[in-house]
Amino acid sequence: MLIASAFVLGAGFLFRFWATSNPYLLALININEVVSPITSWKRVTEGLFLKRNGISPYEGDVFHQTPLMLNFLDWIEGNYSQVLPGLFVVFDVLLAILIGRAAVETGRFMLLLQQKSKPHYHKNVDESLLLNEKSFRNAFVYTSALYLFNPYSLAACVAKSTAVFDNMILALMVILTLKGWRVFSTFLLALLAYQNFYSIMLVVPVAICFLQRDVLGLVKYLNPTAVKSILLTLSLTMFWLISLLYYSFTLTQSWDFIRSTYGFVIMVPELTPNMGIFWYFFTEVFQHFELFFIIVFQVNAFIYTIPLAIKLRNHSVFLLYTLIVLISIFKSYPTYADVGFYLSFIPCWSFTHKYMKNVFIVSNMYIWCAALSPVFYHLWIYAGSANANFYFALTLVFNGAQIFFISDLILAYLRRDFDLHHPLPAADTDKAKLTSSQEVDDVILS
């Protein structure tokens, strides 16, 4: 496995190094699906120019990174500007390593949860449904390869998207959470929420992960031990987050960055076309109703956390993955970097693949949307032979594909869990299969 891992990482590095030096691919830096007003390197250079000339980059509507990221990017650009594309390749390979390690830790954590939950399984459970070390033996190789050779993540790397830093924090946070390192994990979670407003919802699955380590058996939220564990995680996260915000204030001597970072994400003032659901709607809506629908859209991004936390309370790591996908779908300025990140973890859920029903359809939707989005954008903006409806229709299909993907995966995961607790009877197989196909899906979602 060590040889396979080294080969994948080496091949991925060379592939990315070739892509960043290919002049035909450099146009990706201007593609709206690949970069957003927040993650665009062009916006970063403009913000750094203002900073170096004694002008606050937060006074205008150009730069939307946090003060800590501003200083970090200033250091990178000031010291490594000549090798910047290669540096982003190195960061991307490091991210692939972190994703691989996160996949390995996911496997170990799920085996631990299975060991705790096994007494609650049916006594005649099918052994093929149970996880074992073989289920995750090649998790590092598969997930890192899927990231390195994923066209979504490749495009983000070539475009020098700053989303790679957010994804590195996220992957490292997942690793430390699954290892049980509460203090460091909550710090990274706070740093992630500091960088990405929507990531604060991940405190729910992270708290449940630590809770499952603190208690034996199934999760009960009203248990005193559970309350203590959850409050400790929440308190640490808020402490780190407030500390980061205050330190940002000391760096800038102003709270203006709040409006240019979190205010920009929440109020969505820039309606540059992207693969999200915000831009077209707020281009068309009457200004009188704008605030109301901003509230609706932003609440929609968070509202799924509560019902999913109730339904998946005993499956914290899967809940964490589900919310990562939902953030990628419903955030105001999504990019392909988000998609490439969550797709890399598909091998972690290989035990659910036999239950999934829409793999072919969803795969084709992903492929055709990626292929047609630049075409429709060109026809709309440059050729003038189409209009915004063409491009927006494709964004709806793409978001529909993501929703179908995560819905199918959730149903498959719950269906497997149902079979672990309620295996089909050996007798009367035809009737059992009929019940399975027509009724079980309704039962597990109830």
GROMACS .gro file of C-alpha atoms in nm, residues 67-384:
model
  318
   67PRO     CA    1  -0.756   3.943   0.823
   68LEU     CA    2  -0.561   3.631   0.922
   69MET     CA    3  -0.587   3.491   0.571
   70LEU     CA    4  -0.491   3.832   0.432
   71ASN     CA    5  -0.165   3.830   0.627
   72PHE     CA    6  -0.096   3.467   0.538
   73LEU     CA    7  -0.151   3.529   0.167
   74ASP     CA    8   0.061   3.844   0.188
   75TRP     CA    9   0.346   3.635   0.327
   76ILE     CA   10   0.307   3.372   0.055
   77GLU     CA   11   0.286   3.619  -0.231
   78GLY     CA   12   0.571   3.828  -0.094
   79ASN     CA   13   0.813   3.536  -0.056
   80TYR     CA   14   0.709   3.284  -0.321
   81SER     CA   15   0.554   3.488  -0.602
   82GLN     CA   16   0.793   3.339  -0.859
   83VAL     CA   17   0.688   2.980  -0.782
   84LEU     CA   18   0.326   3.043  -0.689
   85PRO     CA   19   0.168   2.787  -0.928
   86GLY     CA   20   0.406   2.518  -0.802
   87LEU     CA   21   0.329   2.615  -0.445
   88PHE     CA   22  -0.042   2.562  -0.503
   89VAL     CA   23   0.041   2.220  -0.646
   90VAL     CA   24   0.227   2.136  -0.325
   91PHE     CA   25  -0.066   2.259  -0.115
   92ASP     CA   26  -0.304   2.045  -0.320
   93VAL     CA   27  -0.091   1.733  -0.276
   94LEU     CA   28  -0.076   1.802   0.098
   95LEU     CA   29  -0.454   1.831   0.095
   96ALA     CA   30  -0.476   1.494  -0.083
   97ILE     CA   31  -0.262   1.343   0.195
   98LEU     CA   32  -0.488   1.494   0.460
   99ILE     CA   33  -0.796   1.360   0.279
  100GLY     CA   34  -0.638   1.015   0.270
  101ARG     CA   35  -0.561   1.030   0.641
  102ALA     CA   36  -0.915   1.151   0.712
  103ALA     CA   37  -1.048   0.851   0.522
  104VAL     CA   38  -0.832   0.615   0.729
  105GLU     CA   39  -0.950   0.774   1.053
  106THR     CA   40  -1.309   0.756   0.927
  107GLY     CA   41  -1.270   0.381   0.884
  108ARG     CA   42  -1.124   0.335   1.232
  109PHE     CA   43  -1.394   0.545   1.392
  110MET     CA   44  -1.673   0.358   1.215
  111LEU     CA   45  -1.526   0.025   1.324
  112LEU     CA   46  -1.523   0.157   1.681
  113LEU     CA   47  -1.888   0.264   1.653
  114GLN     CA   48  -1.980  -0.075   1.503
  115GLN     CA   49  -1.815  -0.251   1.797
  116LYS     CA   50  -2.023  -0.042   2.040
  117SER     CA   51  -2.344  -0.089   1.841
  118LYS     CA   52  -2.306  -0.459   1.761
  119PRO     CA   53  -2.505  -0.577   2.068
  120HIS     CA   54  -2.805  -0.391   1.924
  121TYR     CA   55  -2.785  -0.567   1.585
  122HIS     CA   56  -3.011  -0.858   1.502
  123LYS     CA   57  -2.866  -1.189   1.618
  124ASN     CA   58  -2.890  -1.334   1.265
  125VAL     CA   59  -2.745  -1.032   1.089
  126ASP     CA   60  -2.582  -1.096   0.754
  127GLU     CA   61  -2.205  -1.094   0.812
  128SER     CA   62  -2.147  -0.936   0.470
  129LEU     CA   63  -2.311  -0.617   0.600
  130LEU     CA   64  -2.058  -0.576   0.878
  131LEU     CA   65  -1.753  -0.359   0.834
  132ASN     CA   66  -1.402  -0.493   0.883
  133GLU     CA   67  -1.046  -0.376   0.829
  134LYS     CA   68  -1.061  -0.490   0.465
  135SER     CA   69  -1.342  -0.241   0.405
  136PHE     CA   70  -1.098   0.048   0.456
  137ARG     CA   71  -0.767  -0.116   0.366
  138ASN     CA   72  -0.714   0.099   0.057
  139ALA     CA   73  -0.903   0.406   0.179
  140PHE     CA   74  -0.595   0.631   0.167
  141VAL     CA   75  -0.509   0.535  -0.191
  142TYR     CA   76  -0.862   0.557  -0.325
  143THR     CA   77  -0.957   0.889  -0.165
  144SER     CA   78  -0.628   1.066  -0.241
  145ALA     CA   79  -0.637   0.937  -0.601
  146LEU     CA   80  -0.996   1.049  -0.641
  147TYR     CA   81  -0.900   1.396  -0.524
  148LEU     CA   82  -0.580   1.430  -0.726
  149PHE     CA   83  -0.735   1.312  -1.054
  150ASN     CA   84  -1.070   1.481  -1.003
  151PRO     CA   85  -1.132   1.749  -1.269
  152TYR     CA   86  -1.309   1.970  -1.015
  153SER     CA   87  -1.013   1.985  -0.777
  154LEU     CA   88  -0.768   2.005  -1.067
  155ALA     CA   89  -0.944   2.312  -1.204
  156ALA     CA   90  -0.935   2.479  -0.862
  157CYS     CA   91  -0.562   2.411  -0.831
  158VAL     CA   92  -0.483   2.555  -1.174
  159ALA     CA   93  -0.693   2.864  -1.096
  160LYS     CA   94  -0.501   2.911  -0.766
  161SER     CA   95  -0.824   2.907  -0.568
  162THR     CA   96  -0.774   2.995  -0.202
  163ALA     CA   97  -1.040   2.734  -0.117
  164VAL     CA   98  -0.750   2.487  -0.087
  165PHE     CA   99  -0.661   2.641   0.251
  166ASP     CA  100  -1.016   2.610   0.384
  167ASN     CA  101  -1.026   2.248   0.268
  168MET     CA  102  -0.694   2.175   0.438
  169ILE     CA  103  -0.831   2.311   0.765
  170LEU     CA  104  -1.148   2.105   0.718
  171ALA     CA  105  -0.961   1.781   0.645
  172LEU     CA  106  -0.727   1.830   0.942
  173MET     CA  107  -1.025   1.910   1.164
  174VAL     CA  108  -1.192   1.583   1.060
  175ILE     CA  109  -0.874   1.389   1.143
  176LEU     CA  110  -0.833   1.540   1.489
  177THR     CA  111  -1.204   1.502   1.566
  178LEU     CA  112  -1.202   1.133   1.484
  179LYS     CA  113  -0.883   1.089   1.688
  180GLY     CA  114  -1.060   1.245   1.987
  181TRP     CA  115  -0.838   1.552   2.029
  182ARG     CA  116  -1.108   1.790   2.145
  183VAL     CA  117  -0.906   2.107   2.211
  184PHE     CA  118  -0.720   2.108   1.879
  185SER     CA  119  -1.027   1.995   1.687
  186THR     CA  120  -1.244   2.273   1.825
  187PHE     CA  121  -0.971   2.526   1.746
  188LEU     CA  122  -0.965   2.412   1.384
  189LEU     CA  123  -1.344   2.411   1.373
  190ALA     CA  124  -1.347   2.769   1.501
  191LEU     CA  125  -1.079   2.863   1.245
  192LEU     CA  126  -1.290   2.701   0.974
  193ALA     CA  127  -1.602   2.889   1.086
  194TYR     CA  128  -1.391   3.206   1.102
  195GLN     CA  129  -1.297   3.145   0.739
  196ASN     CA  130  -1.625   3.004   0.616
  197PHE     CA  131  -1.943   3.132   0.783
  198TYR     CA  132  -2.147   2.820   0.705
  199SER     CA  133  -1.902   2.580   0.869
  200ILE     CA  134  -2.026   2.672   1.215
  201MET     CA  135  -2.301   2.413   1.170
  202LEU     CA  136  -2.032   2.141   1.178
  203VAL     CA  137  -2.009   2.193   1.553
  204VAL     CA  138  -2.313   1.963   1.582
  205PRO     CA  139  -2.156   1.645   1.433
  206VAL     CA  140  -1.822   1.728   1.597
  207ALA     CA  141  -1.993   1.748   1.938
  208ILE     CA  142  -2.168   1.417   1.870
  209CYS     CA  143  -1.838   1.255   1.768
  210PHE     CA  144  -1.682   1.346   2.103
  211LEU     CA  145  -2.000   1.242   2.281
  212GLN     CA  146  -1.983   0.898   2.124
  213ARG     CA  147  -1.630   0.864   2.258
  214ASP     CA  148  -1.739   0.973   2.605
  215VAL     CA  149  -2.036   0.736   2.640
  216LEU     CA  150  -2.087   0.371   2.566
  217GLY     CA  151  -2.373   0.252   2.352
  218LEU     CA  152  -2.630   0.463   2.175
  219VAL     CA  153  -2.645   0.843   2.202
  220LYS     CA  154  -2.904   0.995   2.437
  221TYR     CA  155  -2.897   1.372   2.429
  222LEU     CA  156  -3.066   1.417   2.771
  223ASN     CA  157  -2.810   1.208   2.953
  224PRO     CA  158  -2.609   1.426   3.200
  225THR     CA  159  -2.282   1.298   3.053
  226ALA     CA  160  -2.405   1.386   2.705
  227VAL     CA  161  -2.506   1.737   2.810
  228LYS     CA  162  -2.167   1.794   2.972
  229SER     CA  163  -1.977   1.666   2.668
  230ILE     CA  164  -2.179   1.873   2.420
  231LEU     CA  165  -2.152   2.192   2.629
  232LEU     CA  166  -1.776   2.145   2.658
  233THR     CA  167  -1.738   2.117   2.280
  234LEU     CA  168  -1.963   2.418   2.218
  235SER     CA  169  -1.783   2.627   2.480
  236LEU     CA  170  -1.437   2.551   2.342
  237THR     CA  171  -1.549   2.629   1.987
  238MET     CA  172  -1.703   2.962   2.086
  239PHE     CA  173  -1.397   3.053   2.294
  240TRP     CA  174  -1.163   2.993   2.000
  241LEU     CA  175  -1.393   3.173   1.757
  242ILE     CA  176  -1.427   3.483   1.975
  243SER     CA  177  -1.051   3.483   2.026
  244LEU     CA  178  -0.990   3.473   1.652
  245LEU     CA  179  -1.232   3.757   1.590
  246TYR     CA  180  -1.075   3.970   1.861
  247TYR     CA  181  -0.725   3.900   1.731
  248SER     CA  182  -0.844   4.006   1.384
  249PHE     CA  183  -0.965   4.330   1.537
  250THR     CA  184  -0.623   4.391   1.691
  251LEU     CA  185  -0.462   4.337   1.350
  252THR     CA  186  -0.685   4.581   1.164
  253GLN     CA  187  -0.787   4.814   1.450
  254SER     CA  188  -1.136   4.805   1.302
  255TRP     CA  189  -1.441   4.583   1.275
  256ASP     CA  190  -1.487   4.670   0.907
  257PHE     CA  191  -1.375   4.323   0.807
  258ILE     CA  192  -1.702   4.183   0.948
  259ARG     CA  193  -1.904   4.363   0.680
  260SER     CA  194  -1.664   4.266   0.399
  261THR     CA  195  -1.640   3.899   0.498
  262TYR     CA  196  -1.943   3.762   0.680
  263GLY     CA  197  -2.169   4.045   0.568
  264PHE     CA  198  -2.070   3.977   0.209
  265VAL     CA  199  -2.153   3.607   0.242
  266ILE     CA  200  -2.485   3.666   0.420
  267MET     CA  201  -2.624   3.960   0.221
  268VAL     CA  202  -2.496   3.838  -0.120
  269PRO     CA  203  -2.438   4.185  -0.273
  270GLU     CA  204  -2.237   4.056  -0.569
  271LEU     CA  205  -2.447   3.855  -0.813
  272THR     CA  206  -2.170   3.718  -1.033
  273PRO     CA  207  -2.302   3.402  -1.203
  274ASN     CA  208  -2.184   3.080  -1.043
  275MET     CA  209  -2.306   2.724  -0.986
  276GLY     CA  210  -2.509   2.824  -0.681
  277ILE     CA  211  -2.877   2.906  -0.637
  278PHE     CA  212  -2.851   3.264  -0.510
  279TRP     CA  213  -2.735   3.481  -0.798
  280TYR     CA  214  -3.018   3.438  -1.051
  281PHE     CA  215  -3.298   3.461  -0.797
  282PHE     CA  216  -3.170   3.786  -0.645
  283THR     CA  217  -3.111   3.929  -0.991
  284GLU     CA  218  -3.481   3.890  -1.064
  285VAL     CA  219  -3.646   3.948  -0.725
  286PHE     CA  220  -3.795   4.288  -0.641
  287GLN     CA  221  -3.572   4.483  -0.405
  288HIS     CA  222  -3.862   4.526  -0.164
  289PHE     CA  223  -3.860   4.149  -0.096
  290GLU     CA  224  -3.483   4.103  -0.107
  291LEU     CA  225  -3.420   4.093   0.268
  292PHE     CA  226  -3.701   3.845   0.326
  293PHE     CA  227  -3.566   3.600   0.067
  294ILE     CA  228  -3.209   3.642   0.191
  295ILE     CA  229  -3.331   3.525   0.530
  296VAL     CA  230  -3.518   3.234   0.368
  297PHE     CA  231  -3.218   3.123   0.161
  298GLN     CA  232  -2.974   3.151   0.452
  299VAL     CA  233  -3.204   2.969   0.692
  300ASN     CA  234  -3.244   2.698   0.428
  301ALA     CA  235  -2.869   2.637   0.440
  302PHE     CA  236  -2.881   2.569   0.816
  303ILE     CA  237  -3.224   2.421   0.879
  304TYR     CA  238  -3.133   2.064   0.779
  305THR     CA  239  -2.886   2.038   1.066
  306ILE     CA  240  -3.148   1.973   1.335
  307PRO     CA  241  -3.350   1.692   1.170
  308LEU     CA  242  -3.033   1.524   1.043
  309ALA     CA  243  -2.877   1.544   1.390
  310ILE     CA  244  -3.184   1.370   1.529
  311LYS     CA  245  -3.201   1.101   1.263
  312LEU     CA  246  -2.824   1.038   1.245
  313ARG     CA  247  -2.745   1.087   1.614
  314ASN     CA  248  -2.574   0.747   1.627
  315HIS     CA  249  -2.385   0.805   1.302
  316SER     CA  250  -2.185   1.119   1.372
  317VAL     CA  251  -1.917   1.076   1.108
  318PHE     CA  252  -2.177   1.028   0.836
  319LEU     CA  253  -2.366   1.330   0.969
  320LEU     CA  254  -2.044   1.531   0.941
  321TYR     CA  255  -2.001   1.427   0.578
  322THR     CA  256  -2.366   1.500   0.498
  323LEU     CA  257  -2.343   1.854   0.632
  324ILE     CA  258  -2.021   1.917   0.438
  325VAL     CA  259  -2.208   1.827   0.120
  326LEU     CA  260  -2.509   2.043   0.210
  327ILE     CA  261  -2.282   2.340   0.280
  328SER     CA  262  -2.131   2.295  -0.066
  329ILE     CA  263  -2.478   2.301  -0.220
  330PHE     CA  264  -2.651   2.582  -0.033
  331LYS     CA  265  -2.372   2.830   0.042
  332SER     CA  266  -2.401   3.165  -0.134
  333TYR     CA  267  -2.076   3.144  -0.333
  334PRO     CA  268  -2.001   2.776  -0.410
  335THR     CA  269  -1.717   2.659  -0.634
  336TYR     CA  270  -1.590   2.337  -0.784
  337ALA     CA  271  -1.329   2.316  -0.506
  338ASP     CA  272  -1.611   2.229  -0.264
  339VAL     CA  273  -1.745   1.962  -0.497
  340GLY     CA  274  -1.404   1.805  -0.554
  341PHE     CA  275  -1.347   1.784  -0.180
  342TYR     CA  276  -1.663   1.594  -0.083
  343LEU     CA  277  -1.655   1.366  -0.388
  344SER     CA  278  -1.312   1.244  -0.276
  345PHE     CA  279  -1.469   1.074   0.027
  346ILE     CA  280  -1.701   0.852  -0.176
  347PRO     CA  281  -1.480   0.541  -0.121
  348CYS     CA  282  -1.541   0.575   0.254
  349TRP     CA  283  -1.904   0.481   0.191
  350SER     CA  284  -1.838   0.190  -0.045
  351PHE     CA  285  -2.046  -0.037   0.180
  352THR     CA  286  -2.357   0.162   0.082
  353HIS     CA  287  -2.301   0.151  -0.294
  354LYS     CA  288  -2.509  -0.161  -0.350
  355TYR     CA  289  -2.809   0.021  -0.203
  356MET     CA  290  -2.775   0.333  -0.416
  357LYS     CA  291  -3.025   0.364  -0.701
  358ASN     CA  292  -2.931   0.675  -0.901
  359VAL     CA  293  -2.556   0.637  -0.956
  360PHE     CA  294  -2.571   0.634  -1.336
  361ILE     CA  295  -2.813   0.927  -1.364
  362VAL     CA  296  -2.632   1.142  -1.109
  363SER     CA  297  -2.290   1.068  -1.260
  364ASN     CA  298  -2.410   1.178  -1.601
  365MET     CA  299  -2.562   1.494  -1.456
  366TYR     CA  300  -2.229   1.586  -1.298
  367ILE     CA  301  -2.037   1.519  -1.619
  368TRP     CA  302  -2.270   1.703  -1.855
  369CYS     CA  303  -2.305   2.005  -1.627
  370ALA     CA  304  -1.927   2.039  -1.602
  371ALA     CA  305  -1.896   2.012  -1.980
  372LEU     CA  306  -2.182   2.244  -2.075
  373SER     CA  307  -2.151   2.521  -1.815
  374PRO     CA  308  -1.862   2.705  -1.990
  375VAL     CA  309  -2.039   2.657  -2.323
  376PHE     CA  310  -2.364   2.812  -2.203
  377TYR     CA  311  -2.177   3.094  -2.032
  378HIS     CA  312  -1.989   3.171  -2.354
  379LEU     CA  313  -2.310   3.167  -2.557
  380TRP     CA  314  -2.472   3.404  -2.307
  381ILE     CA  315  -2.193   3.655  -2.236
  382TYR     CA  316  -1.973   3.652  -2.547
  383ALA     CA  317  -2.168   3.512  -2.843
  384GLY     CA  318  -2.497   3.673  -2.743
   0.00000   0.00000   0.00000
